[in-house]
Amino acid sequence: MINASHLIKKFGNTIAVQDVSFHVAEGENLVLLGTSGCGKTTTLRMINRLTEPTSGKIMVNGADVETMQPETLRRGIGYVMQQNGLFPHYTVEENIAIVPSLLKWDKEKIKERVKSLLAKLNLSYVEHAHMFPHELSGGQQQRVGLARALAADPPVLLMDEPFGALDPINRQKIRKDFSELDEFKRKTIVMVTHDIQEAFELADRICLMDKGKIVQLGTPRELRDNPANEFVSAFVKGQYLQPDLK
Ligand SMILES: Nc1ncnc2c1ncn2[C@@H]1O[C@H](COP(=O)(O)OP(=O)(O)OP(=O)(O)O)[C@@H](O)[C@H]1O
Ligand SMILES: [Mg+2]
């Protein structure tokens, strides 16, 4: 479904991503895991062309993304940004309706979709649909960000720290709600996190990165039972401290 080969991204002298390749099968959930600055967001953003690679190639559903109009590509790929990225001057309903409106769904169908997504994510249409993002809590904003990414039912979902801004209790609750949605189960997902527990709960396979490179790609069990090196071993035990945090 998604095939990334030999991705490299340079920003001036910084090599953010160095020769990263992976395949995500249809319906699979691949988690990009790693320390801050290791290139997770940059890798994710290359899939829907928010960032253009310096070299390398990405195929989505058999098509080279470079040959596609970015707008067309993005309509088929839900995207949850690291900071929820809601439009501040749009209401909750308008934020969720962005892609369905671009796809020219009729108004009633959009409203029904917004209602059903809010209900699935434990928000109330009556109470929340007409609010602006700043009137919501961080957790509510993240739920709206998820609803917006799911709105047009895209087959592919890219999520960048979708539960990142939450306290541990809310984080676990929203994660559980989300992982039980049938949307979550049937979509092809690439999700970024630096949270090892989150990765182990949600991933079919984990791509553990460090300094722009893949250190190990495998199932949670493979990383736990057969770590490729000391870094993987420490990371999966939650014992790895970033050098500047030591
Ligand atoms: N637009 C940019 N211009 C210059 N450097 C950038 C840009 N975007 C990212 N970088 C650099 O690329 C590297 C990887 O950044 P990236 O955002 O992909 O990391 P990340 O793994 O998502 O980190 P975090 O967990 O903190 O979100 C970092 O060194 C960062 O400073
Ligand atoms: Mg990031």
PDB file of C-alpha atoms and ligand atoms in Angstrom:
ATOM      1  CA  MET A   1       0.000   0.000   0.000  1.00  0.00           C
ATOM      2  CA  ILE A   2       2.796   2.417   0.967  1.00  0.00           C
ATOM      3  CA  ASN A   3       6.304   1.808  -0.217  1.00  0.00           C
ATOM      4  CA  ALA A   4       9.125   4.153   0.739  1.00  0.00           C
ATOM      5  CA  SER A   5      12.523   3.488  -0.774  1.00  0.00           C
ATOM      6  CA  HIS A   6      15.831   5.113   0.051  1.00  0.00           C
ATOM      7  CA  LEU A   7      14.375   8.359   1.369  1.00  0.00           C
ATOM      8  CA  ILE A   8      16.871  11.084   2.098  1.00  0.00           C
ATOM      9  CA  LYS A   9      15.981  14.564   3.313  1.00  0.00           C
ATOM     10  CA  LYS A  10      18.522  17.289   3.883  1.00  0.00           C
ATOM     11  CA  PHE A  11      17.789  20.686   5.378  1.00  0.00           C
ATOM     12  CA  GLY A  12      20.958  22.677   4.638  1.00  0.00           C
ATOM     13  CA  ASN A  13      23.686  20.812   6.491  1.00  0.00           C
ATOM     14  CA  THR A  14      21.250  18.770   8.574  1.00  0.00           C
ATOM     15  CA  ILE A  15      20.486  15.311   7.267  1.00  0.00           C
ATOM     16  CA  ALA A  16      17.069  14.772   8.812  1.00  0.00           C
ATOM     17  CA  VAL A  17      16.404  11.429   7.106  1.00  0.00           C
ATOM     18  CA  GLN A  18      19.179   9.159   5.843  1.00  0.00           C
ATOM     19  CA  ASP A  19      18.276   6.309   3.509  1.00  0.00           C
ATOM     20  CA  VAL A  20      14.999   5.204   5.037  1.00  0.00           C
ATOM     21  CA  SER A  21      13.003   2.413   3.361  1.00  0.00           C
ATOM     22  CA  PHE A  22       9.869   0.611   4.520  1.00  0.00           C
ATOM     23  CA  HIS A  23       6.704  -1.021   3.273  1.00  0.00           C
ATOM     24  CA  VAL A  24       3.286  -0.745   4.879  1.00  0.00           C
ATOM     25  CA  ALA A  25       0.769  -3.392   3.857  1.00  0.00           C
ATOM     26  CA  GLU A  26      -2.909  -2.630   3.386  1.00  0.00           C
ATOM     27  CA  GLY A  27      -4.636  -2.427   6.775  1.00  0.00           C
ATOM     28  CA  GLU A  28      -1.346  -2.424   8.641  1.00  0.00           C
ATOM     29  CA  ASN A  29      -0.368   0.032  11.370  1.00  0.00           C
ATOM     30  CA  LEU A  30       3.284   1.003  11.182  1.00  0.00           C
ATOM     31  CA  VAL A  31       4.566   3.092  14.074  1.00  0.00           C
ATOM     32  CA  LEU A  32       7.571   5.376  13.584  1.00  0.00           C
ATOM     33  CA  LEU A  33       9.187   5.474  16.988  1.00  0.00           C
ATOM     34  CA  GLY A  34      12.247   7.308  18.186  1.00  0.00           C
ATOM     35  CA  THR A  35      13.811  10.132  20.108  1.00  0.00           C
ATOM     36  CA  SER A  36      13.121  13.801  19.484  1.00  0.00           C
ATOM     37  CA  GLY A  37      14.691  15.042  16.254  1.00  0.00           C
ATOM     38  CA  CYS A  38      15.340  11.581  14.776  1.00  0.00           C
ATOM     39  CA  GLY A  39      13.332  12.371  11.622  1.00  0.00           C
ATOM     40  CA  LYS A  40       9.871  10.894  12.338  1.00  0.00           C
ATOM     41  CA  THR A  41       7.815  13.932  11.334  1.00  0.00           C
ATOM     42  CA  THR A  42       9.972  14.561   8.272  1.00  0.00           C
ATOM     43  CA  THR A  43       9.502  10.944   7.139  1.00  0.00           C
ATOM     44  CA  LEU A  44       5.732  11.151   7.640  1.00  0.00           C
ATOM     45  CA  ARG A  45       5.447  14.477   5.811  1.00  0.00           C
ATOM     46  CA  MET A  46       7.228  13.079   2.768  1.00  0.00           C
ATOM     47  CA  ILE A  47       4.432  10.511   2.313  1.00  0.00           C
ATOM     48  CA  ASN A  48       1.818  13.166   1.558  1.00  0.00           C
ATOM     49  CA  ARG A  49       4.311  15.623   0.067  1.00  0.00           C
ATOM     50  CA  LEU A  50       4.122  18.246   2.770  1.00  0.00           C
ATOM     51  CA  THR A  51       7.907  17.837   2.556  1.00  0.00           C
ATOM     52  CA  GLU A  52       9.650  16.868  -0.689  1.00  0.00           C
ATOM     53  CA  PRO A  53      12.461  14.319  -0.314  1.00  0.00           C
ATOM     54  CA  THR A  54      15.960  15.246  -1.413  1.00  0.00           C
ATOM     55  CA  SER A  55      16.054  11.799  -3.028  1.00  0.00           C
ATOM     56  CA  GLY A  56      14.207   8.506  -2.855  1.00  0.00           C
ATOM     57  CA  LYS A  57      10.776   7.414  -3.883  1.00  0.00           C
ATOM     58  CA  ILE A  58       7.359   6.867  -2.308  1.00  0.00           C
ATOM     59  CA  MET A  59       4.579   4.815  -3.844  1.00  0.00           C
ATOM     60  CA  VAL A  60       1.041   4.928  -2.429  1.00  0.00           C
ATOM     61  CA  ASN A  61      -1.353   2.375  -3.834  1.00  0.00           C
ATOM     62  CA  GLY A  62       0.897   1.703  -6.803  1.00  0.00           C
ATOM     63  CA  ALA A  63       1.332   5.372  -7.774  1.00  0.00           C
ATOM     64  CA  ASP A  64       4.524   7.370  -7.409  1.00  0.00           C
ATOM     65  CA  VAL A  65       3.452  10.326  -5.229  1.00  0.00           C
ATOM     66  CA  GLU A  66       5.780  12.601  -7.157  1.00  0.00           C
ATOM     67  CA  THR A  67       3.588  12.225 -10.226  1.00  0.00           C
ATOM     68  CA  MET A  68       0.397  13.133  -8.335  1.00  0.00           C
ATOM     69  CA  GLN A  69      -1.054  16.566  -7.638  1.00  0.00           C
ATOM     70  CA  PRO A  70      -0.353  17.155  -3.927  1.00  0.00           C
ATOM     71  CA  GLU A  71      -3.991  18.223  -3.363  1.00  0.00           C
ATOM     72  CA  THR A  72      -5.361  15.066  -4.993  1.00  0.00           C
ATOM     73  CA  LEU A  73      -2.909  12.926  -3.053  1.00  0.00           C
ATOM     74  CA  ARG A  74      -3.864  14.548   0.270  1.00  0.00           C
ATOM     75  CA  ARG A  75      -7.585  14.089  -0.224  1.00  0.00           C
ATOM     76  CA  GLY A  76      -6.999  10.341  -0.078  1.00  0.00           C
ATOM     77  CA  ILE A  77      -4.752  10.531   2.983  1.00  0.00           C
ATOM     78  CA  GLY A  78      -6.020  11.658   6.391  1.00  0.00           C
ATOM     79  CA  TYR A  79      -3.415  13.607   8.313  1.00  0.00           C
ATOM     80  CA  VAL A  80      -3.273  14.327  12.030  1.00  0.00           C
ATOM     81  CA  MET A  81      -0.641  16.947  12.767  1.00  0.00           C
ATOM     82  CA  GLN A  82       1.738  16.955  15.704  1.00  0.00           C
ATOM     83  CA  GLN A  83       0.099  20.106  17.110  1.00  0.00           C
ATOM     84  CA  ASN A  84      -3.511  19.375  16.203  1.00  0.00           C
ATOM     85  CA  GLY A  85      -3.369  21.968  13.394  1.00  0.00           C
ATOM     86  CA  LEU A  86      -7.041  22.933  13.560  1.00  0.00           C
ATOM     87  CA  PHE A  87      -7.956  26.142  11.783  1.00  0.00           C
ATOM     88  CA  PRO A  88      -8.551  28.616  14.628  1.00  0.00           C
ATOM     89  CA  HIS A  89     -11.236  30.639  12.830  1.00  0.00           C
ATOM     90  CA  TYR A  90     -13.236  27.581  11.781  1.00  0.00           C
ATOM     91  CA  THR A  91     -15.691  25.940  14.151  1.00  0.00           C
ATOM     92  CA  VAL A  92     -15.297  22.278  15.102  1.00  0.00           C
ATOM     93  CA  GLU A  93     -17.875  21.341  12.466  1.00  0.00           C
ATOM     94  CA  GLU A  94     -16.187  23.429   9.766  1.00  0.00           C
ATOM     95  CA  ASN A  95     -12.793  21.949  10.610  1.00  0.00           C
ATOM     96  CA  ILE A  96     -14.085  18.394  10.303  1.00  0.00           C
ATOM     97  CA  ALA A  97     -15.956  19.242   7.094  1.00  0.00           C
ATOM     98  CA  ILE A  98     -12.929  20.573   5.186  1.00  0.00           C
ATOM     99  CA  VAL A  99     -12.147  17.564   2.992  1.00  0.00           C
ATOM    100  CA  PRO A 100     -15.789  16.438   2.463  1.00  0.00           C
ATOM    101  CA  SER A 101     -16.536  20.016   1.329  1.00  0.00           C
ATOM    102  CA  LEU A 102     -13.596  19.973  -1.075  1.00  0.00           C
ATOM    103  CA  LEU A 103     -14.974  16.704  -2.394  1.00  0.00           C
ATOM    104  CA  LYS A 104     -18.330  18.461  -2.811  1.00  0.00           C
ATOM    105  CA  TRP A 105     -20.361  16.135  -0.642  1.00  0.00           C
ATOM    106  CA  ASP A 106     -23.871  17.481  -0.115  1.00  0.00           C
ATOM    107  CA  LYS A 107     -24.525  19.459   3.059  1.00  0.00           C
ATOM    108  CA  GLU A 108     -26.759  16.905   4.736  1.00  0.00           C
ATOM    109  CA  LYS A 109     -24.274  14.095   4.177  1.00  0.00           C
ATOM    110  CA  ILE A 110     -21.470  16.223   5.643  1.00  0.00           C
ATOM    111  CA  LYS A 111     -23.544  17.098   8.695  1.00  0.00           C
ATOM    112  CA  GLU A 112     -24.408  13.452   9.284  1.00  0.00           C
ATOM    113  CA  ARG A 113     -20.742  12.501   8.978  1.00  0.00           C
ATOM    114  CA  VAL A 114     -19.666  15.203  11.440  1.00  0.00           C
ATOM    115  CA  LYS A 115     -22.332  14.064  13.900  1.00  0.00           C
ATOM    116  CA  SER A 116     -21.370  10.440  13.683  1.00  0.00           C
ATOM    117  CA  LEU A 117     -17.628  11.121  14.034  1.00  0.00           C
ATOM    118  CA  LEU A 118     -18.138  13.384  17.044  1.00  0.00           C
ATOM    119  CA  ALA A 119     -20.253  10.696  18.662  1.00  0.00           C
ATOM    120  CA  LYS A 120     -17.615   8.036  17.973  1.00  0.00           C
ATOM    121  CA  LEU A 121     -14.954  10.208  19.550  1.00  0.00           C
ATOM    122  CA  ASN A 122     -17.107  11.012  22.574  1.00  0.00           C
ATOM    123  CA  LEU A 123     -17.880  14.613  21.755  1.00  0.00           C
ATOM    124  CA  SER A 124     -21.354  16.086  21.636  1.00  0.00           C
ATOM    125  CA  TYR A 125     -22.627  17.644  18.412  1.00  0.00           C
ATOM    126  CA  VAL A 126     -24.969  19.990  20.256  1.00  0.00           C
ATOM    127  CA  GLU A 127     -22.326  21.107  22.707  1.00  0.00           C
ATOM    128  CA  HIS A 128     -19.128  21.142  20.652  1.00  0.00           C
ATOM    129  CA  ALA A 129     -19.826  21.408  16.906  1.00  0.00           C
ATOM    130  CA  HIS A 130     -20.176  25.187  16.952  1.00  0.00           C
ATOM    131  CA  MET A 131     -17.264  25.905  19.239  1.00  0.00           C
ATOM    132  CA  PHE A 132     -13.919  27.237  18.062  1.00  0.00           C
ATOM    133  CA  PRO A 133     -10.757  25.249  18.778  1.00  0.00           C
ATOM    134  CA  HIS A 134      -9.542  27.608  21.536  1.00  0.00           C
ATOM    135  CA  GLU A 135     -12.759  26.904  23.466  1.00  0.00           C
ATOM    136  CA  LEU A 136     -11.885  23.194  23.705  1.00  0.00           C
ATOM    137  CA  SER A 137      -9.494  21.395  26.029  1.00  0.00           C
ATOM    138  CA  GLY A 138      -6.290  19.918  24.574  1.00  0.00           C
ATOM    139  CA  GLY A 139      -7.816  16.445  24.594  1.00  0.00           C
ATOM    140  CA  GLN A 140     -10.984  17.637  22.865  1.00  0.00           C
ATOM    141  CA  GLN A 141      -8.897  19.406  20.227  1.00  0.00           C
ATOM    142  CA  GLN A 142      -7.002  16.201  19.558  1.00  0.00           C
ATOM    143  CA  ARG A 143     -10.276  14.301  19.146  1.00  0.00           C
ATOM    144  CA  VAL A 144     -11.408  16.908  16.608  1.00  0.00           C
ATOM    145  CA  GLY A 145      -8.061  16.547  14.816  1.00  0.00           C
ATOM    146  CA  LEU A 146      -8.690  12.795  14.566  1.00  0.00           C
ATOM    147  CA  ALA A 147     -12.279  13.344  13.397  1.00  0.00           C
ATOM    148  CA  ARG A 148     -11.065  15.731  10.715  1.00  0.00           C
ATOM    149  CA  ALA A 149      -8.507  13.222   9.432  1.00  0.00           C
ATOM    150  CA  LEU A 150     -11.176  10.504   9.276  1.00  0.00           C
ATOM    151  CA  ALA A 151     -13.906  12.693   7.766  1.00  0.00           C
ATOM    152  CA  ALA A 152     -13.811  11.571   4.137  1.00  0.00           C
ATOM    153  CA  ASP A 153     -12.950   8.001   5.139  1.00  0.00           C
ATOM    154  CA  PRO A 154      -9.543   7.978   3.430  1.00  0.00           C
ATOM    155  CA  PRO A 155      -7.914   4.561   3.069  1.00  0.00           C
ATOM    156  CA  VAL A 156      -4.611   5.883   4.449  1.00  0.00           C
ATOM    157  CA  LEU A 157      -4.060   7.748   7.695  1.00  0.00           C
ATOM    158  CA  LEU A 158      -0.885   9.528   8.766  1.00  0.00           C
ATOM    159  CA  MET A 159      -0.793  10.522  12.422  1.00  0.00           C
ATOM    160  CA  ASP A 160       1.948  12.558  14.048  1.00  0.00           C
ATOM    161  CA  GLU A 161       1.902  12.181  17.835  1.00  0.00           C
ATOM    162  CA  PRO A 162      -1.921  12.213  17.748  1.00  0.00           C
ATOM    163  CA  PHE A 163      -2.156  11.772  21.510  1.00  0.00           C
ATOM    164  CA  GLY A 164       0.908  13.864  22.271  1.00  0.00           C
ATOM    165  CA  ALA A 165      -0.534  16.872  24.066  1.00  0.00           C
ATOM    166  CA  LEU A 166      -2.388  14.845  26.679  1.00  0.00           C
ATOM    167  CA  ASP A 167      -1.796  13.891  30.250  1.00  0.00           C
ATOM    168  CA  PRO A 168      -1.163  10.139  30.721  1.00  0.00           C
ATOM    169  CA  ILE A 169      -4.704   9.297  31.846  1.00  0.00           C
ATOM    170  CA  ASN A 170      -6.503  11.073  29.033  1.00  0.00           C
ATOM    171  CA  ARG A 171      -3.898   9.808  26.648  1.00  0.00           C
ATOM    172  CA  GLN A 172      -4.648   6.219  27.483  1.00  0.00           C
ATOM    173  CA  LYS A 173      -8.401   6.771  27.333  1.00  0.00           C
ATOM    174  CA  ILE A 174      -8.403   8.497  23.929  1.00  0.00           C
ATOM    175  CA  ARG A 175      -5.954   5.945  22.572  1.00  0.00           C
ATOM    176  CA  LYS A 176      -8.234   3.138  23.692  1.00  0.00           C
ATOM    177  CA  ASP A 177     -11.351   4.801  22.219  1.00  0.00           C
ATOM    178  CA  PHE A 178      -9.512   5.346  18.983  1.00  0.00           C
ATOM    179  CA  SER A 179      -8.047   1.861  18.703  1.00  0.00           C
ATOM    180  CA  GLU A 180     -11.558   0.415  19.081  1.00  0.00           C
ATOM    181  CA  LEU A 181     -12.997   2.341  16.137  1.00  0.00           C
ATOM    182  CA  ASP A 182     -13.609   0.182  13.098  1.00  0.00           C
ATOM    183  CA  GLU A 183     -11.932   2.956  11.045  1.00  0.00           C
ATOM    184  CA  PHE A 184      -8.737   2.368  12.943  1.00  0.00           C
ATOM    185  CA  LYS A 185      -8.905  -1.360  12.331  1.00  0.00           C
ATOM    186  CA  ARG A 186      -9.381  -1.236   8.579  1.00  0.00           C
ATOM    187  CA  LYS A 187      -7.127   1.644   7.565  1.00  0.00           C
ATOM    188  CA  THR A 188      -3.513   1.641   6.507  1.00  0.00           C
ATOM    189  CA  ILE A 189      -1.823   3.794   9.117  1.00  0.00           C
ATOM    190  CA  VAL A 190       1.574   5.306   9.676  1.00  0.00           C
ATOM    191  CA  MET A 191       1.738   6.778  13.135  1.00  0.00           C
ATOM    192  CA  VAL A 192       4.512   8.689  14.863  1.00  0.00           C
ATOM    193  CA  THR A 193       5.198   8.531  18.557  1.00  0.00           C
ATOM    194  CA  HIS A 194       8.100   8.673  20.980  1.00  0.00           C
ATOM    195  CA  ASP A 195       6.061   6.734  23.545  1.00  0.00           C
ATOM    196  CA  ILE A 196       7.141   3.110  23.717  1.00  0.00           C
ATOM    197  CA  GLN A 197       3.960   1.943  25.466  1.00  0.00           C
ATOM    198  CA  GLU A 198       1.805   3.597  22.837  1.00  0.00           C
ATOM    199  CA  ALA A 199       3.857   1.962  20.087  1.00  0.00           C
ATOM    200  CA  PHE A 200       3.512  -1.470  21.675  1.00  0.00           C
ATOM    201  CA  GLU A 201      -0.258  -1.066  22.089  1.00  0.00           C
ATOM    202  CA  LEU A 202      -1.047   0.175  18.606  1.00  0.00           C
ATOM    203  CA  ALA A 203       1.617  -1.096  16.199  1.00  0.00           C
ATOM    204  CA  ASP A 204       1.542  -4.118  13.946  1.00  0.00           C
ATOM    205  CA  ARG A 205       5.170  -3.266  13.272  1.00  0.00           C
ATOM    206  CA  ILE A 206       7.491  -0.669  14.732  1.00  0.00           C
ATOM    207  CA  CYS A 207      10.123   1.263  12.805  1.00  0.00           C
ATOM    208  CA  LEU A 208      12.569   2.437  15.447  1.00  0.00           C
ATOM    209  CA  MET A 209      14.653   5.380  14.278  1.00  0.00           C
ATOM    210  CA  ASP A 210      17.692   7.202  15.584  1.00  0.00           C
ATOM    211  CA  LYS A 211      19.518  10.144  14.002  1.00  0.00           C
ATOM    212  CA  GLY A 212      17.622   9.886  10.715  1.00  0.00           C
ATOM    213  CA  LYS A 213      18.162   6.164  10.256  1.00  0.00           C
ATOM    214  CA  ILE A 214      16.141   3.028  10.891  1.00  0.00           C
ATOM    215  CA  VAL A 215      17.738   1.063  13.699  1.00  0.00           C
ATOM    216  CA  GLN A 216      15.246  -1.809  13.636  1.00  0.00           C
ATOM    217  CA  LEU A 217      11.966  -2.548  11.869  1.00  0.00           C
ATOM    218  CA  GLY A 218       9.870  -5.386  13.181  1.00  0.00           C
ATOM    219  CA  THR A 219       6.917  -6.468  15.283  1.00  0.00           C
ATOM    220  CA  PRO A 220       6.814  -5.262  18.887  1.00  0.00           C
ATOM    221  CA  ARG A 221       7.667  -8.818  19.920  1.00  0.00           C
ATOM    222  CA  GLU A 222      10.707  -8.917  17.610  1.00  0.00           C
ATOM    223  CA  LEU A 223      12.036  -5.668  19.024  1.00  0.00           C
ATOM    224  CA  ARG A 224      11.505  -6.888  22.550  1.00  0.00           C
ATOM    225  CA  ASP A 225      12.850 -10.435  22.099  1.00  0.00           C
ATOM    226  CA  ASN A 226      15.470  -9.821  19.439  1.00  0.00           C
ATOM    227  CA  PRO A 227      16.726  -6.267  19.758  1.00  0.00           C
ATOM    228  CA  ALA A 228      19.237  -5.409  17.027  1.00  0.00           C
ATOM    229  CA  ASN A 229      21.568  -3.595  19.437  1.00  0.00           C
ATOM    230  CA  GLU A 230      21.915  -1.933  22.835  1.00  0.00           C
ATOM    231  CA  PHE A 231      19.993   1.140  21.738  1.00  0.00           C
ATOM    232  CA  VAL A 232      16.919  -0.926  20.792  1.00  0.00           C
ATOM    233  CA  SER A 233      17.181  -2.961  23.931  1.00  0.00           C
ATOM    234  CA  ALA A 234      17.340   0.137  26.158  1.00  0.00           C
ATOM    235  CA  PHE A 235      14.621   1.909  24.175  1.00  0.00           C
ATOM    236  CA  VAL A 236      12.060  -0.882  24.432  1.00  0.00           C
ATOM    237  CA  LYS A 237      12.693  -1.173  28.140  1.00  0.00           C
ATOM    238  CA  GLY A 238      12.010   2.556  28.453  1.00  0.00           C
ATOM    239  CA  GLN A 239      15.547   3.001  29.751  1.00  0.00           C
ATOM    240  CA  TYR A 240      16.944   5.114  26.949  1.00  0.00           C
ATOM    241  CA  LEU A 241      17.588   8.731  27.908  1.00  0.00           C
ATOM    242  CA  GLN A 242      18.307  11.289  25.234  1.00  0.00           C
ATOM    243  CA  PRO A 243      21.862  12.590  25.652  1.00  0.00           C
ATOM    244  CA  ASP A 244      20.704  16.113  26.560  1.00  0.00           C
ATOM    245  CA  LEU A 245      18.303  14.736  29.164  1.00  0.00           C
ATOM    246  CA  LYS A 246      20.827  12.605  31.022  1.00  0.00           C
TER     247      LYS A 246
HETATM  248  N1  LIG B   1      11.847  22.738   8.016  1.00  0.00           N
HETATM  249  C1  LIG B   1      13.012  22.410   8.569  1.00  0.00           C
HETATM  250  N2  LIG B   1      14.118  23.140   8.359  1.00  0.00           N
HETATM  251  C2  LIG B   1      15.300  22.800   8.898  1.00  0.00           C
HETATM  252  N3  LIG B   1      15.499  21.716   9.672  1.00  0.00           N
HETATM  253  C3  LIG B   1      14.441  20.940   9.909  1.00  0.00           C
HETATM  254  C4  LIG B   1      13.137  21.231   9.374  1.00  0.00           C
HETATM  255  N4  LIG B   1      12.271  20.273   9.770  1.00  0.00           N
HETATM  256  C5  LIG B   1      12.987  19.432  10.532  1.00  0.00           C
HETATM  257  N5  LIG B   1      14.278  19.825  10.606  1.00  0.00           N
HETATM  258  C6  LIG B   1      15.348  19.118  11.327  1.00  0.00           C
HETATM  259  O1  LIG B   1      15.318  17.754  10.936  1.00  0.00           O
HETATM  260  C7  LIG B   1      15.548  16.909  12.050  1.00  0.00           C
HETATM  261  C8  LIG B   1      14.384  15.938  12.193  1.00  0.00           C
HETATM  262  O2  LIG B   1      13.219  16.670  12.537  1.00  0.00           O
HETATM  263  P1  LIG B   1      11.792  15.973  12.724  1.00  0.00           P
HETATM  264  O3  LIG B   1      10.796  17.060  12.934  1.00  0.00           O
HETATM  265  O4  LIG B   1      11.566  15.059  11.591  1.00  0.00           O
HETATM  266  O5  LIG B   1      12.029  15.147  14.064  1.00  0.00           O
HETATM  267  P2  LIG B   1      11.012  14.269  14.946  1.00  0.00           P
HETATM  268  O6  LIG B   1      11.593  12.900  15.019  1.00  0.00           O
HETATM  269  O7  LIG B   1       9.631  14.416  14.443  1.00  0.00           O
HETATM  270  O8  LIG B   1      11.163  14.949  16.387  1.00  0.00           O
HETATM  271  P3  LIG B   1      10.052  15.231  17.551  1.00  0.00           P
HETATM  272  O9  LIG B   1       9.849  13.923  18.261  1.00  0.00           O
HETATM  273  O10 LIG B   1      10.740  16.238  18.422  1.00  0.00           O
HETATM  274  O11 LIG B   1       8.819  15.768  16.887  1.00  0.00           O
HETATM  275  C9  LIG B   1      15.769  17.813  13.246  1.00  0.00           C
HETATM  276  O12 LIG B   1      17.145  17.979  13.421  1.00  0.00           O
HETATM  277  C10 LIG B   1      15.128  19.123  12.829  1.00  0.00           C
HETATM  278  O13 LIG B   1      15.751  20.222  13.436  1.00  0.00           O
HETATM  279 MG    MG B   2       7.961  15.300  15.189  1.00  0.00          MG
END
